[in-house]
Amino acid sequence: MVVALGLDFGTSGARAIACDFDSDRSVSVSVTFPKTSQNWPQVWREALWQLLTQIPADWRSRIERIAIDGTSGTVLLCDREGQPQTEPLLYNQACPIGLADLADWVPADHAALSSTSSLAKLWFWQQQFGALPPDWQILAQADWLSLQLHGCSQQSDYHNALKLGYSPDRERFSKNLLDSELGALLPVVHEPGVAIGPILPAIAQEFGLSPDCQICAGTTDSIAAFLASGAHQPGVAVTSLGSTIVLKLLSQVAVSDRLTGVYSHKLGGYWLTGGASNCGGATLRQFFPDTELESLSCQIDPTKKSGLDYYPLPSRGERFPIADPDRLPQLEPRPENPVQFLQGLLEGLAQVETLGYQRLQDLGATPLKRIWTAGGGAKNAVWQQLRQQAIGVPIAIAPNTEAAFGTARLAAFGLAAFHSAGLKRT
């Protein structure tokens, strides 16, 4: 029986899920990170060893393939042996550079043209150091953790490499970037799920893993969560209802729009496109605690409209589906009845989601056919009914939403389910 291990490294902790896909059994373990650290690589490495230790020995000995997902845009510089030479720059850390500095290296609509991109961070480090040693390498969080297991330098996947300037449709970095002083630091880029190499013998022996266990190219945490849902047909989407609303739509066509933060990840023969609104559960929690949300939702009659027209931002500024940094929350008039007020908020959030999927389709993405729902809001049945009425496609709770499960699926099967289409780009 083949057992695959998926490891998910997020912002506050890490989780591992070992899956026996033949018998549909799994085991899950997790660790929590400290809230702050002066040495994040040490925290990540210790978490990796803790996760491997916590997996029962009889499961560990049967693991044949391992993959890791990490936070997109979290990167560090290290030498060829993997020893960190800088503290990591995290996914949300912006670099004080002009985007014009990157324009010669990537196309005009590329996801790397952002102050928080991996490429922006690499350019920032070059300016900070004056020149970077050619025997250093830049690695994403997932790449660096995988290096601890396989020992092969400068290896990445085309999901984590996207924000470093990699063009998945052309399957390469640009010639200008490769010929620059930064070119020597760039990784070899693989399809996610492809085996990079066997586990280091010392690691296999220490943790009771098979010496034949293969370490595979990983992915990002958000794509891993999409893979966990099992969605693999164009037109199927996953909406994550957390503090914000995040949309991911599987498309036969790649679409992008820098203004609203829309870009597309290659996924085998398809594209995974999407965007993220600032609206979401954070707005609901400004007015209702979780227990009240549950009790009031049960009193809503979703067959009758509230008569309210809200755009429920938690604060000033929206990015998707409307790019307006000065947009204010639209939460008036507020009725005295809290049930009606909550219904108006949920209807407003459903409308934001509707506009989001419409925006993706206006850009040329495959028409929406159905939605799987993840995140804390997925459990709200009334919200789901309001969403289904607004969007007009079937909506259901995703069968699995754990990113670590999606990464285990990636390790076991690669992207085989996504290789039945020809790539297209608008």
Short mmCIF file of C-alpha atoms in Angstrom, two decimals:
data_model
loop_
_atom_site.label_atom_id
_atom_site.label_comp_id
_atom_site.label_asym_id
_atom_site.label_seq_id
_atom_site.Cartn_x
_atom_site.Cartn_y
_atom_site.Cartn_z
CA MET A 1 0.00 0.00 0.00
CA VAL A 2 1.42 3.39 -1.07
CA VAL A 3 1.53 6.02 1.67
CA ALA A 4 2.15 9.66 0.73
CA LEU A 5 2.99 12.42 3.19
CA GLY A 6 1.89 16.02 2.74
CA LEU A 7 3.35 18.77 4.91
CA ASP A 8 1.68 22.19 5.10
CA PHE A 9 3.64 25.13 6.50
CA GLY A 10 1.48 28.16 7.17
CA THR A 11 1.98 31.41 9.03
CA SER A 12 1.12 30.18 12.54
CA GLY A 13 1.94 26.50 12.43
CA ALA A 14 2.46 23.35 10.38
CA ARG A 15 0.51 20.16 9.77
CA ALA A 16 1.38 16.77 8.31
CA ILE A 17 -1.07 14.24 6.89
CA ALA A 18 0.07 10.77 5.87
CA CYS A 19 -2.46 9.15 3.53
CA ASP A 20 -2.92 5.55 2.46
CA PHE A 21 -4.99 6.20 -0.64
CA ASP A 22 -5.55 2.48 -1.27
CA SER A 23 -7.42 1.98 1.99
CA ASP A 24 -8.63 5.60 2.37
CA ARG A 25 -6.97 5.93 5.78
CA SER A 26 -4.86 8.78 7.09
CA VAL A 27 -3.10 10.12 10.15
CA SER A 28 -2.66 13.80 10.98
CA VAL A 29 -0.28 15.66 13.33
CA SER A 30 0.42 19.36 13.86
CA VAL A 31 2.67 21.88 15.61
CA THR A 32 2.22 25.56 16.48
CA PHE A 33 4.86 28.20 15.81
CA PRO A 34 5.83 30.85 18.37
CA LYS A 35 4.13 34.18 17.67
CA THR A 36 7.47 35.87 16.99
CA SER A 37 10.94 34.60 16.20
CA GLN A 38 14.41 35.91 15.47
CA ASN A 39 15.21 32.73 13.54
CA TRP A 40 12.33 31.50 11.38
CA PRO A 41 14.39 28.88 9.51
CA GLN A 42 15.21 27.22 12.82
CA VAL A 43 11.52 27.29 13.78
CA TRP A 44 10.52 25.71 10.45
CA ARG A 45 13.23 23.05 10.61
CA GLU A 46 12.37 22.09 14.18
CA ALA A 47 8.69 21.91 13.22
CA LEU A 48 9.59 19.60 10.31
CA TRP A 49 11.47 17.24 12.63
CA GLN A 50 8.65 17.37 15.21
CA LEU A 51 6.04 16.47 12.60
CA LEU A 52 8.08 13.51 11.34
CA THR A 53 8.61 12.33 14.92
CA GLN A 54 4.90 12.55 15.78
CA ILE A 55 3.80 10.34 12.87
CA PRO A 56 3.43 6.76 14.17
CA ALA A 57 6.43 4.58 13.32
CA ASP A 58 4.35 2.00 11.42
CA TRP A 59 3.12 4.79 9.12
CA ARG A 60 6.55 6.36 8.69
CA SER A 61 8.11 3.14 7.48
CA ARG A 62 5.55 2.91 4.63
CA ILE A 63 5.85 6.49 3.34
CA GLU A 64 7.02 6.39 -0.28
CA ARG A 65 6.59 10.01 -1.40
CA ILE A 66 6.71 13.35 0.44
CA ALA A 67 5.76 16.87 -0.71
CA ILE A 68 5.69 20.19 1.13
CA ASP A 69 3.60 23.33 0.61
CA GLY A 70 4.49 26.73 2.01
CA THR A 71 3.35 30.33 2.06
CA SER A 72 3.62 31.93 -1.37
CA GLY A 73 6.14 34.77 -1.45
CA THR A 74 8.05 33.78 1.70
CA VAL A 75 11.69 33.42 0.63
CA LEU A 76 15.25 33.37 1.97
CA LEU A 77 18.81 33.43 0.68
CA CYS A 78 21.06 30.52 1.57
CA ASP A 79 24.28 28.90 0.37
CA ARG A 80 24.34 25.79 -1.80
CA GLU A 81 24.25 23.56 1.31
CA GLY A 82 21.09 25.28 2.49
CA GLN A 83 22.58 27.35 5.31
CA PRO A 84 20.55 30.59 5.59
CA GLN A 85 22.49 33.74 4.79
CA THR A 86 19.61 36.11 5.54
CA GLU A 87 16.51 36.13 7.64
CA PRO A 88 13.50 35.21 5.47
CA LEU A 89 11.31 37.93 4.05
CA LEU A 90 7.75 36.82 4.70
CA TYR A 91 4.85 36.75 2.24
CA ASN A 92 3.38 40.09 3.37
CA GLN A 93 6.61 42.07 3.67
CA ALA A 94 6.81 44.75 0.98
CA CYS A 95 10.17 45.93 -0.35
CA PRO A 96 10.91 49.61 -0.96
CA ILE A 97 11.59 49.32 -4.68
CA GLY A 98 10.07 50.70 -7.85
CA LEU A 99 8.29 48.17 -10.03
CA ALA A 100 10.09 49.70 -13.00
CA ASP A 101 13.23 48.02 -11.60
CA LEU A 102 11.68 44.63 -12.42
CA ALA A 103 10.07 45.53 -15.73
CA ASP A 104 12.95 44.30 -17.93
CA TRP A 105 12.73 40.82 -16.42
CA VAL A 106 9.05 39.86 -16.64
CA PRO A 107 6.03 40.57 -18.90
CA ALA A 108 3.85 43.56 -18.07
CA ASP A 109 1.04 41.47 -16.55
CA HIS A 110 3.25 39.12 -14.53
CA ALA A 111 2.48 38.29 -10.88
CA ALA A 112 6.09 39.12 -9.94
CA LEU A 113 5.43 42.82 -10.56
CA SER A 114 4.58 43.48 -6.94
CA SER A 115 6.49 44.93 -4.01
CA THR A 116 5.79 41.72 -2.02
CA SER A 117 6.87 39.28 -4.77
CA SER A 118 9.84 36.96 -4.43
CA LEU A 119 11.56 38.76 -7.32
CA ALA A 120 11.14 42.12 -5.58
CA LYS A 121 12.73 40.64 -2.46
CA LEU A 122 15.65 39.22 -4.46
CA TRP A 123 16.24 42.62 -6.09
CA PHE A 124 15.99 44.30 -2.67
CA TRP A 125 18.64 41.95 -1.26
CA GLN A 126 20.93 42.71 -4.18
CA GLN A 127 20.61 46.43 -3.50
CA GLN A 128 21.19 45.85 0.21
CA PHE A 129 24.32 43.70 -0.24
CA GLY A 130 25.67 45.52 -3.29
CA ALA A 131 26.25 42.17 -5.01
CA LEU A 132 25.11 38.67 -4.16
CA PRO A 133 27.58 35.74 -4.23
CA PRO A 134 26.86 33.52 -7.25
CA ASP A 135 27.06 30.41 -5.06
CA TRP A 136 24.04 31.53 -3.00
CA GLN A 137 20.50 30.57 -3.92
CA ILE A 138 17.03 31.99 -3.36
CA LEU A 139 14.46 29.48 -2.14
CA ALA A 140 10.83 29.66 -1.20
CA GLN A 141 9.83 28.33 2.22
CA ALA A 142 8.66 24.99 0.76
CA ASP A 143 11.83 24.68 -1.38
CA TRP A 144 14.11 25.23 1.60
CA LEU A 145 12.26 22.69 3.74
CA SER A 146 12.39 20.14 0.92
CA LEU A 147 16.15 20.74 0.69
CA GLN A 148 16.45 19.58 4.31
CA LEU A 149 15.10 16.20 3.14
CA HIS A 150 16.68 15.64 -0.30
CA GLY A 151 19.86 17.76 -0.12
CA CYS A 152 19.63 18.94 -3.75
CA SER A 153 20.33 22.66 -4.17
CA GLN A 154 18.38 25.13 -6.32
CA GLN A 155 15.20 23.08 -6.79
CA SER A 156 11.70 24.58 -6.94
CA ASP A 157 8.26 24.11 -8.50
CA TYR A 158 6.43 26.35 -10.94
CA HIS A 159 3.90 27.46 -8.31
CA ASN A 160 6.45 28.82 -5.84
CA ALA A 161 8.63 30.12 -8.70
CA LEU A 162 5.85 32.21 -10.28
CA LYS A 163 6.41 35.23 -8.02
CA LEU A 164 10.15 34.88 -8.63
CA GLY A 165 9.56 35.72 -12.29
CA TYR A 166 9.07 32.26 -13.80
CA SER A 167 6.68 32.18 -16.76
CA PRO A 168 4.76 28.86 -16.65
CA ASP A 169 3.35 29.26 -20.16
CA ARG A 170 6.88 29.59 -21.56
CA GLU A 171 8.31 27.18 -18.96
CA ARG A 172 11.31 29.39 -18.23
CA PHE A 173 12.63 32.56 -16.69
CA SER A 174 13.18 35.38 -19.17
CA LYS A 175 16.56 35.61 -20.92
CA ASN A 176 17.07 39.07 -19.44
CA LEU A 177 16.64 37.72 -15.92
CA LEU A 178 18.82 34.66 -16.51
CA ASP A 179 21.56 36.86 -18.00
CA SER A 180 21.45 39.31 -15.10
CA GLU A 181 23.54 39.13 -11.94
CA LEU A 182 20.58 37.40 -10.28
CA GLY A 183 20.43 34.57 -12.81
CA ALA A 184 22.93 32.34 -10.97
CA LEU A 185 20.73 32.34 -7.85
CA LEU A 186 17.57 31.12 -9.57
CA PRO A 187 16.34 27.54 -9.11
CA VAL A 188 15.69 24.71 -11.53
CA VAL A 189 11.88 24.62 -11.82
CA HIS A 190 9.85 21.40 -11.83
CA GLU A 191 6.20 20.53 -12.23
CA PRO A 192 4.64 20.18 -8.76
CA GLY A 193 4.52 16.56 -7.62
CA VAL A 194 7.48 15.41 -9.72
CA ALA A 195 10.12 13.47 -7.75
CA ILE A 196 13.30 15.54 -7.22
CA GLY A 197 15.34 12.87 -5.46
CA PRO A 198 15.44 10.29 -2.67
CA ILE A 199 15.48 11.26 0.97
CA LEU A 200 18.90 11.78 2.52
CA PRO A 201 20.11 8.48 4.06
CA ALA A 202 20.81 10.09 7.45
CA ILE A 203 17.28 11.53 7.61
CA ALA A 204 15.75 8.21 6.57
CA GLN A 205 17.65 6.39 9.28
CA GLU A 206 16.91 8.93 12.01
CA PHE A 207 13.14 8.90 11.44
CA GLY A 208 12.64 5.31 10.33
CA LEU A 209 11.69 6.25 6.76
CA SER A 210 12.34 4.10 3.73
CA PRO A 211 15.67 4.95 2.02
CA ASP A 212 13.72 4.77 -1.27
CA CYS A 213 11.26 7.48 -0.21
CA GLN A 214 11.11 10.19 -2.89
CA ILE A 215 10.94 13.91 -2.09
CA CYS A 216 8.70 15.65 -4.61
CA ALA A 217 8.39 19.21 -5.88
CA GLY A 218 5.85 21.04 -3.74
CA THR A 219 3.36 23.86 -4.12
CA THR A 220 1.89 26.86 -2.29
CA ASP A 221 -0.53 26.60 0.62
CA SER A 222 -3.50 28.08 -1.26
CA ILE A 223 -3.09 25.73 -4.24
CA ALA A 224 -2.71 22.78 -1.85
CA ALA A 225 -6.07 23.69 -0.32
CA PHE A 226 -7.62 23.68 -3.80
CA LEU A 227 -6.09 20.25 -4.53
CA ALA A 228 -7.55 18.94 -1.27
CA SER A 229 -11.06 19.57 -2.59
CA GLY A 230 -10.59 17.04 -5.39
CA ALA A 231 -11.78 19.58 -8.00
CA HIS A 232 -10.21 18.77 -11.37
CA GLN A 233 -12.65 19.86 -14.10
CA PRO A 234 -12.65 23.29 -15.79
CA GLY A 235 -15.38 25.53 -14.43
CA VAL A 236 -15.18 24.10 -10.91
CA ALA A 237 -14.13 26.58 -8.24
CA VAL A 238 -13.28 26.70 -4.55
CA THR A 239 -14.39 29.68 -2.45
CA SER A 240 -12.64 30.09 0.90
CA LEU A 241 -14.85 31.96 3.37
CA GLY A 242 -12.49 33.11 6.10
CA SER A 243 -11.62 36.60 7.28
CA THR A 244 -11.61 37.46 3.58
CA ILE A 245 -13.25 35.85 0.54
CA VAL A 246 -10.78 34.03 -1.74
CA LEU A 247 -11.86 32.61 -5.11
CA LYS A 248 -10.02 29.91 -7.10
CA LEU A 249 -11.43 28.84 -10.47
CA LEU A 250 -10.05 26.04 -12.66
CA SER A 251 -9.90 27.38 -16.20
CA GLN A 252 -8.81 26.27 -19.65
CA VAL A 253 -7.54 29.80 -20.22
CA ALA A 254 -5.05 31.82 -18.19
CA VAL A 255 -6.25 35.31 -17.27
CA SER A 256 -4.60 38.16 -15.42
CA ASP A 257 -5.32 41.68 -14.27
CA ARG A 258 -2.69 43.46 -12.20
CA LEU A 259 -5.16 46.16 -11.17
CA THR A 260 -7.37 43.70 -9.24
CA GLY A 261 -4.61 41.24 -8.34
CA VAL A 262 -5.85 38.47 -10.65
CA TYR A 263 -3.25 36.02 -11.96
CA SER A 264 -3.15 32.39 -13.04
CA HIS A 265 -1.12 29.42 -11.85
CA LYS A 266 -0.41 26.61 -14.28
CA LEU A 267 -2.01 23.39 -13.09
CA GLY A 268 -1.01 20.59 -15.44
CA GLY A 269 -2.92 21.31 -18.64
CA TYR A 270 -5.23 23.85 -17.02
CA TRP A 271 -4.90 27.14 -15.17
CA LEU A 272 -5.95 28.02 -11.64
CA THR A 273 -7.05 31.65 -11.62
CA GLY A 274 -8.56 33.71 -8.85
CA GLY A 275 -8.68 36.76 -6.68
CA ALA A 276 -9.23 37.84 -3.09
CA SER A 277 -11.65 40.42 -1.71
CA ASN A 278 -11.14 42.27 1.56
CA CYS A 279 -14.76 41.47 2.44
CA GLY A 280 -15.49 38.38 4.49
CA GLY A 281 -15.84 37.01 7.97
CA ALA A 282 -13.81 39.88 9.46
CA THR A 283 -16.75 42.19 8.75
CA LEU A 284 -19.26 39.81 10.34
CA ARG A 285 -17.16 39.57 13.50
CA GLN A 286 -17.16 43.33 13.87
CA PHE A 287 -20.86 43.07 14.71
CA PHE A 288 -21.55 39.52 15.92
CA PRO A 289 -19.66 36.91 17.98
CA ASP A 290 -19.63 33.41 16.49
CA THR A 291 -22.37 32.08 18.75
CA GLU A 292 -24.69 34.95 17.83
CA LEU A 293 -23.91 34.50 14.15
CA GLU A 294 -25.08 30.91 14.40
CA SER A 295 -28.29 31.65 16.30
CA LEU A 296 -29.30 34.65 14.18
CA SER A 297 -28.57 32.82 10.91
CA CYS A 298 -31.10 30.16 11.88
CA GLN A 299 -33.79 32.88 12.03
CA ILE A 300 -33.17 34.16 8.48
CA ASP A 301 -35.69 33.26 5.79
CA PRO A 302 -33.46 33.11 2.67
CA THR A 303 -36.50 33.05 0.36
CA LYS A 304 -37.26 36.68 1.28
CA LYS A 305 -34.89 39.54 0.46
CA SER A 306 -33.69 41.83 3.23
CA GLY A 307 -34.13 44.93 1.07
CA LEU A 308 -30.61 46.09 1.99
CA ASP A 309 -27.78 46.86 -0.43
CA TYR A 310 -24.43 46.47 1.36
CA TYR A 311 -20.80 46.26 0.28
CA PRO A 312 -19.49 44.83 3.57
CA LEU A 313 -15.85 45.87 3.78
CA PRO A 314 -14.28 45.74 7.26
CA SER A 315 -12.45 49.02 6.60
CA ARG A 316 -11.45 51.40 3.81
CA GLY A 317 -10.09 49.84 0.60
CA GLU A 318 -10.93 47.01 -1.79
CA ARG A 319 -8.72 45.02 -4.17
CA PHE A 320 -11.03 42.52 -5.92
CA PRO A 321 -13.44 42.35 -7.68
CA ILE A 322 -13.23 46.17 -7.58
CA ALA A 323 -9.82 47.81 -7.29
CA ASP A 324 -10.41 50.91 -5.17
CA PRO A 325 -8.05 51.67 -2.26
CA ASP A 326 -10.39 54.43 -1.09
CA ARG A 327 -13.66 52.49 -1.21
CA LEU A 328 -15.55 52.76 2.08
CA PRO A 329 -17.74 50.09 3.69
CA GLN A 330 -21.36 50.39 2.56
CA LEU A 331 -23.36 49.35 5.64
CA GLU A 332 -26.24 51.81 5.76
CA PRO A 333 -29.08 51.92 6.53
CA ARG A 334 -28.77 49.63 9.54
CA PRO A 335 -32.10 48.16 10.66
CA GLU A 336 -32.90 47.69 14.34
CA ASN A 337 -33.63 44.01 13.78
CA PRO A 338 -30.25 42.15 14.04
CA VAL A 339 -31.59 39.23 11.95
CA GLN A 340 -32.37 41.57 9.05
CA PHE A 341 -29.00 43.30 9.48
CA LEU A 342 -27.13 39.98 9.37
CA GLN A 343 -29.11 38.89 6.32
CA GLY A 344 -28.11 42.11 4.58
CA LEU A 345 -24.47 41.48 5.38
CA LEU A 346 -24.62 37.88 4.09
CA GLU A 347 -26.43 39.00 0.95
CA GLY A 348 -23.75 41.65 0.41
CA LEU A 349 -20.98 39.07 0.79
CA ALA A 350 -22.78 36.76 -1.64
CA GLN A 351 -22.94 39.64 -4.14
CA VAL A 352 -19.20 40.29 -3.76
CA GLU A 353 -18.53 36.62 -4.52
CA THR A 354 -20.88 36.81 -7.52
CA LEU A 355 -19.07 39.89 -8.85
CA GLY A 356 -15.74 38.15 -8.31
CA TYR A 357 -16.59 35.12 -10.44
CA GLN A 358 -18.16 37.40 -13.04
CA ARG A 359 -14.93 39.41 -13.14
CA LEU A 360 -12.88 36.26 -13.80
CA GLN A 361 -15.22 35.25 -16.61
CA ASP A 362 -15.17 38.77 -18.09
CA LEU A 363 -11.39 38.43 -18.27
CA GLY A 364 -11.85 35.23 -20.31
CA ALA A 365 -11.80 32.39 -17.74
CA THR A 366 -13.85 29.24 -18.24
CA PRO A 367 -17.50 29.77 -17.23
CA LEU A 368 -18.33 28.82 -13.65
CA LYS A 369 -20.14 25.46 -13.24
CA ARG A 370 -20.03 24.65 -9.52
CA ILE A 371 -18.38 25.78 -6.28
CA TRP A 372 -16.84 23.88 -3.40
CA THR A 373 -16.68 25.90 -0.18
CA ALA A 374 -13.89 25.93 2.39
CA GLY A 375 -13.18 28.01 5.48
CA GLY A 376 -15.18 28.77 8.61
CA GLY A 377 -18.09 30.27 6.66
CA ALA A 378 -18.70 26.99 4.84
CA LYS A 379 -20.65 25.69 7.83
CA ASN A 380 -23.31 28.41 7.58
CA ALA A 381 -26.16 26.73 5.64
CA VAL A 382 -28.18 29.96 5.25
CA TRP A 383 -25.18 31.80 3.81
CA GLN A 384 -24.70 28.91 1.38
CA GLN A 385 -28.32 29.17 0.22
CA LEU A 386 -28.02 32.94 -0.25
CA ARG A 387 -24.82 32.42 -2.24
CA GLN A 388 -26.39 29.78 -4.43
CA GLN A 389 -29.36 32.03 -5.17
CA ALA A 390 -27.06 34.92 -6.09
CA ILE A 391 -24.49 33.00 -8.16
CA GLY A 392 -26.81 30.45 -9.78
CA VAL A 393 -24.59 27.34 -9.69
CA PRO A 394 -24.52 24.33 -7.32
CA ILE A 395 -22.59 25.02 -4.10
CA ALA A 396 -21.47 22.44 -1.51
CA ILE A 397 -18.94 22.11 1.31
CA ALA A 398 -15.63 20.78 0.00
CA PRO A 399 -15.07 17.12 0.99
CA ASN A 400 -11.62 18.03 2.31
CA THR A 401 -10.06 21.43 2.92
CA GLU A 402 -6.76 20.65 4.65
CA ALA A 403 -3.80 21.92 2.62
CA ALA A 404 -1.66 19.07 3.96
CA PHE A 405 -4.14 16.58 2.47
CA GLY A 406 -3.91 18.36 -0.89
CA THR A 407 -0.12 18.15 -0.74
CA ALA A 408 -0.30 14.44 0.14
CA ARG A 409 -2.54 13.99 -2.90
CA LEU A 410 0.04 15.89 -4.95
CA ALA A 411 2.86 13.66 -3.69
CA ALA A 412 0.89 10.50 -4.49
CA PHE A 413 -0.54 11.38 -7.90
CA GLY A 414 1.20 14.51 -9.14
CA LEU A 415 -0.96 16.59 -11.49
CA ALA A 416 -2.12 13.64 -13.60
CA ALA A 417 -5.79 14.63 -13.20
CA PHE A 418 -5.06 18.03 -14.80
CA HIS A 419 -3.24 16.93 -17.93
CA SER A 420 -6.07 16.48 -20.42
CA ALA A 421 -6.12 20.00 -21.87
CA GLY A 422 -4.10 22.25 -24.10
CA LEU A 423 -2.88 25.43 -22.41
CA LYS A 424 -4.34 28.72 -23.55
CA ARG A 425 -3.63 32.28 -22.47
CA THR A 426 -5.65 35.41 -23.11
#
